[in-house]
Amino acid sequence: MTVPPAVPSFLVGLVVSPLAKRIVRPLARGVLKTSVEVVMDVKKCAKETRQELQGIAAEAAAEMRPRKATNEAVRPEKVEVDSGDGGKTH
């Protein structure tokens, strides 16, 4: 009597399936948990970096405001020079 080729693989599946379930499930859970932790750490780091850059930008803007006001007060007004041609351009 010959056994069809599908029967041995089916029997192996019946035996290995519960064993694989016990091993694969905790392994997959550990991988997913670690992945979630990494994503949360990256988000936290990105948030801190964004806040730091916003603080630097605010400081730079605050430093530029007094300079801009000082430059406008010191800068002479633009004076147009009359070339004597009645405003015509060549």
mmCIF file with all atom_site columns, C-alpha atoms in Angstrom:
data_model
loop_
_atom_site.group_PDB
_atom_site.id
_atom_site.type_symbol
_atom_site.label_atom_id
_atom_site.label_alt_id
_atom_site.label_comp_id
_atom_site.label_asym_id
_atom_site.label_entity_id
_atom_site.label_seq_id
_atom_site.pdbx_PDB_ins_code
_atom_site.Cartn_x
_atom_site.Cartn_y
_atom_site.Cartn_z
_atom_site.occupancy
_atom_site.B_iso_or_equiv
_atom_site.pdbx_formal_charge
_atom_site.auth_seq_id
_atom_site.auth_comp_id
_atom_site.auth_asym_id
_atom_site.auth_atom_id
_atom_site.pdbx_PDB_model_num
ATOM 1  C CA . MET A 1 1  ? 0.000  0.000   0.000   1.00 0.00 ? 1  MET A CA 1
ATOM 2  C CA . THR A 1 2  ? 1.451  3.368   -0.989  1.00 0.00 ? 2  THR A CA 1
ATOM 3  C CA . VAL A 1 3  ? 0.793  6.555   0.898   1.00 0.00 ? 3  VAL A CA 1
ATOM 4  C CA . PRO A 1 4  ? -0.098 9.604   -1.191  1.00 0.00 ? 4  PRO A CA 1
ATOM 5  C CA . PRO A 1 5  ? 2.591  12.372  -0.992  1.00 0.00 ? 5  PRO A CA 1
ATOM 6  C CA . ALA A 1 6  ? 0.178  14.842  0.653   1.00 0.00 ? 6  ALA A CA 1
ATOM 7  C CA . VAL A 1 7  ? -0.464 12.626  3.701   1.00 0.00 ? 7  VAL A CA 1
ATOM 8  C CA . PRO A 1 8  ? 3.071  12.735  5.202   1.00 0.00 ? 8  PRO A CA 1
ATOM 9  C CA . SER A 1 9  ? 3.278  16.505  4.834   1.00 0.00 ? 9  SER A CA 1
ATOM 10 C CA . PHE A 1 10 ? -0.205 16.803  6.357   1.00 0.00 ? 10 PHE A CA 1
ATOM 11 C CA . LEU A 1 11 ? 0.857  14.686  9.328   1.00 0.00 ? 11 LEU A CA 1
ATOM 12 C CA . VAL A 1 12 ? 4.035  16.721  9.737   1.00 0.00 ? 12 VAL A CA 1
ATOM 13 C CA . GLY A 1 13 ? 1.878  19.861  9.699   1.00 0.00 ? 13 GLY A CA 1
ATOM 14 C CA . LEU A 1 14 ? -0.359 18.459  12.427  1.00 0.00 ? 14 LEU A CA 1
ATOM 15 C CA . VAL A 1 15 ? 2.631  17.734  14.652  1.00 0.00 ? 15 VAL A CA 1
ATOM 16 C CA . VAL A 1 16 ? 4.685  20.854  13.897  1.00 0.00 ? 16 VAL A CA 1
ATOM 17 C CA . SER A 1 17 ? 1.823  23.371  13.918  1.00 0.00 ? 17 SER A CA 1
ATOM 18 C CA . PRO A 1 18 ? 1.230  23.460  17.695  1.00 0.00 ? 18 PRO A CA 1
ATOM 19 C CA . LEU A 1 19 ? 4.962  23.508  18.321  1.00 0.00 ? 19 LEU A CA 1
ATOM 20 C CA . ALA A 1 20 ? 5.469  26.354  15.846  1.00 0.00 ? 20 ALA A CA 1
ATOM 21 C CA . LYS A 1 21 ? 2.557  28.235  17.375  1.00 0.00 ? 21 LYS A CA 1
ATOM 22 C CA . ARG A 1 22 ? 4.218  28.080  20.793  1.00 0.00 ? 22 ARG A CA 1
ATOM 23 C CA . ILE A 1 23 ? 7.506  29.351  19.382  1.00 0.00 ? 23 ILE A CA 1
ATOM 24 C CA . VAL A 1 24 ? 6.393  31.783  16.661  1.00 0.00 ? 24 VAL A CA 1
ATOM 25 C CA . ARG A 1 25 ? 3.770  33.665  18.656  1.00 0.00 ? 25 ARG A CA 1
ATOM 26 C CA . PRO A 1 26 ? 6.114  34.831  21.469  1.00 0.00 ? 26 PRO A CA 1
ATOM 27 C CA . LEU A 1 27 ? 8.826  35.583  18.917  1.00 0.00 ? 27 LEU A CA 1
ATOM 28 C CA . ALA A 1 28 ? 6.483  37.673  16.775  1.00 0.00 ? 28 ALA A CA 1
ATOM 29 C CA . ARG A 1 29 ? 5.149  39.415  19.895  1.00 0.00 ? 29 ARG A CA 1
ATOM 30 C CA . GLY A 1 30 ? 8.678  40.289  20.998  1.00 0.00 ? 30 GLY A CA 1
ATOM 31 C CA . VAL A 1 31 ? 9.581  41.652  17.561  1.00 0.00 ? 31 VAL A CA 1
ATOM 32 C CA . LEU A 1 32 ? 6.431  43.779  17.417  1.00 0.00 ? 32 LEU A CA 1
ATOM 33 C CA . LYS A 1 33 ? 6.894  45.062  20.972  1.00 0.00 ? 33 LYS A CA 1
ATOM 34 C CA . THR A 1 34 ? 10.478 46.070  20.219  1.00 0.00 ? 34 THR A CA 1
ATOM 35 C CA . SER A 1 35 ? 9.388  47.744  16.988  1.00 0.00 ? 35 SER A CA 1
ATOM 36 C CA . VAL A 1 36 ? 6.730  49.771  18.805  1.00 0.00 ? 36 VAL A CA 1
ATOM 37 C CA . GLU A 1 37 ? 9.277  50.837  21.435  1.00 0.00 ? 37 GLU A CA 1
ATOM 38 C CA . VAL A 1 38 ? 11.727 51.933  18.730  1.00 0.00 ? 38 VAL A CA 1
ATOM 39 C CA . VAL A 1 39 ? 9.035  53.944  16.949  1.00 0.00 ? 39 VAL A CA 1
ATOM 40 C CA . MET A 1 40 ? 8.030  55.642  20.198  1.00 0.00 ? 40 MET A CA 1
ATOM 41 C CA . ASP A 1 41 ? 11.679 56.499  20.962  1.00 0.00 ? 41 ASP A CA 1
ATOM 42 C CA . VAL A 1 42 ? 12.174 57.935  17.461  1.00 0.00 ? 42 VAL A CA 1
ATOM 43 C CA . LYS A 1 43 ? 9.015  60.056  17.814  1.00 0.00 ? 43 LYS A CA 1
ATOM 44 C CA . LYS A 1 44 ? 10.205 61.330  21.200  1.00 0.00 ? 44 LYS A CA 1
ATOM 45 C CA . CYS A 1 45 ? 13.624 62.196  19.781  1.00 0.00 ? 45 CYS A CA 1
ATOM 46 C CA . ALA A 1 46 ? 12.041 63.963  16.789  1.00 0.00 ? 46 ALA A CA 1
ATOM 47 C CA . LYS A 1 47 ? 9.772  65.974  19.093  1.00 0.00 ? 47 LYS A CA 1
ATOM 48 C CA . GLU A 1 48 ? 12.709 67.063  21.261  1.00 0.00 ? 48 GLU A CA 1
ATOM 49 C CA . THR A 1 49 ? 14.748 67.995  18.183  1.00 0.00 ? 49 THR A CA 1
ATOM 50 C CA . ARG A 1 50 ? 11.845 69.997  16.737  1.00 0.00 ? 50 ARG A CA 1
ATOM 51 C CA . GLN A 1 51 ? 11.419 71.878  20.026  1.00 0.00 ? 51 GLN A CA 1
ATOM 52 C CA . GLU A 1 52 ? 15.149 72.608  20.169  1.00 0.00 ? 52 GLU A CA 1
ATOM 53 C CA . LEU A 1 53 ? 15.174 73.927  16.597  1.00 0.00 ? 53 LEU A CA 1
ATOM 54 C CA . GLN A 1 54 ? 12.100 76.067  17.269  1.00 0.00 ? 54 GLN A CA 1
ATOM 55 C CA . GLY A 1 55 ? 13.857 77.544  20.301  1.00 0.00 ? 55 GLY A CA 1
ATOM 56 C CA . ILE A 1 56 ? 16.965 78.330  18.253  1.00 0.00 ? 56 ILE A CA 1
ATOM 57 C CA . ALA A 1 57 ? 14.834 79.904  15.511  1.00 0.00 ? 57 ALA A CA 1
ATOM 58 C CA . ALA A 1 58 ? 12.977 82.024  18.089  1.00 0.00 ? 58 ALA A CA 1
ATOM 59 C CA . GLU A 1 59 ? 16.278 83.198  19.588  1.00 0.00 ? 59 GLU A CA 1
ATOM 60 C CA . ALA A 1 60 ? 17.639 84.094  16.149  1.00 0.00 ? 60 ALA A CA 1
ATOM 61 C CA . ALA A 1 61 ? 14.455 85.984  15.285  1.00 0.00 ? 61 ALA A CA 1
ATOM 62 C CA . ALA A 1 62 ? 14.602 87.863  18.591  1.00 0.00 ? 62 ALA A CA 1
ATOM 63 C CA . GLU A 1 63 ? 18.217 88.824  17.926  1.00 0.00 ? 63 GLU A CA 1
ATOM 64 C CA . MET A 1 64 ? 17.364 90.023  14.422  1.00 0.00 ? 64 MET A CA 1
ATOM 65 C CA . ARG A 1 65 ? 14.517 92.318  15.511  1.00 0.00 ? 65 ARG A CA 1
ATOM 66 C CA . PRO A 1 66 ? 16.679 94.851  17.393  1.00 0.00 ? 66 PRO A CA 1
ATOM 67 C CA . ARG A 1 67 ? 19.310 94.795  14.640  1.00 0.00 ? 67 ARG A CA 1
ATOM 68 C CA . LYS A 1 68 ? 16.715 95.421  11.973  1.00 0.00 ? 68 LYS A CA 1
ATOM 69 C CA . ALA A 1 69 ? 15.260 98.349  13.918  1.00 0.00 ? 69 ALA A CA 1
ATOM 70 C CA . THR A 1 70 ? 18.769 99.739  14.500  1.00 0.00 ? 70 THR A CA 1
ATOM 71 C CA . ASN A 1 71 ? 19.725 99.347  10.839  1.00 0.00 ? 71 ASN A CA 1
ATOM 72 C CA . GLU A 1 72 ? 16.604 101.155 9.686   1.00 0.00 ? 72 GLU A CA 1
ATOM 73 C CA . ALA A 1 73 ? 17.254 104.035 12.083  1.00 0.00 ? 73 ALA A CA 1
ATOM 74 C CA . VAL A 1 74 ? 20.896 104.415 11.044  1.00 0.00 ? 74 VAL A CA 1
ATOM 75 C CA . ARG A 1 75 ? 20.483 103.838 7.328   1.00 0.00 ? 75 ARG A CA 1
ATOM 76 C CA . PRO A 1 76 ? 20.088 107.102 5.390   1.00 0.00 ? 76 PRO A CA 1
ATOM 77 C CA . GLU A 1 77 ? 17.062 107.525 3.222   1.00 0.00 ? 77 GLU A CA 1
ATOM 78 C CA . LYS A 1 78 ? 17.407 106.725 -0.436  1.00 0.00 ? 78 LYS A CA 1
ATOM 79 C CA . VAL A 1 79 ? 17.770 109.925 -2.422  1.00 0.00 ? 79 VAL A CA 1
ATOM 80 C CA . GLU A 1 80 ? 17.021 110.081 -6.111  1.00 0.00 ? 80 GLU A CA 1
ATOM 81 C CA . VAL A 1 81 ? 19.472 112.057 -8.175  1.00 0.00 ? 81 VAL A CA 1
ATOM 82 C CA . ASP A 1 82 ? 18.056 114.174 -10.977 1.00 0.00 ? 82 ASP A CA 1
ATOM 83 C CA . SER A 1 83 ? 20.040 113.461 -14.133 1.00 0.00 ? 83 SER A CA 1
ATOM 84 C CA . GLY A 1 84 ? 18.630 116.522 -15.900 1.00 0.00 ? 84 GLY A CA 1
ATOM 85 C CA . ASP A 1 85 ? 16.909 114.594 -18.680 1.00 0.00 ? 85 ASP A CA 1
ATOM 86 C CA . GLY A 1 86 ? 13.399 115.108 -17.291 1.00 0.00 ? 86 GLY A CA 1
ATOM 87 C CA . GLY A 1 87 ? 13.064 111.573 -16.017 1.00 0.00 ? 87 GLY A CA 1
ATOM 88 C CA . LYS A 1 88 ? 13.633 109.987 -19.428 1.00 0.00 ? 88 LYS A CA 1
ATOM 89 C CA . THR A 1 89 ? 15.713 106.877 -19.567 1.00 0.00 ? 89 THR A CA 1
ATOM 90 C CA . HIS A 1 90 ? 18.015 106.016 -22.436 1.00 0.00 ? 90 HIS A CA 1
#
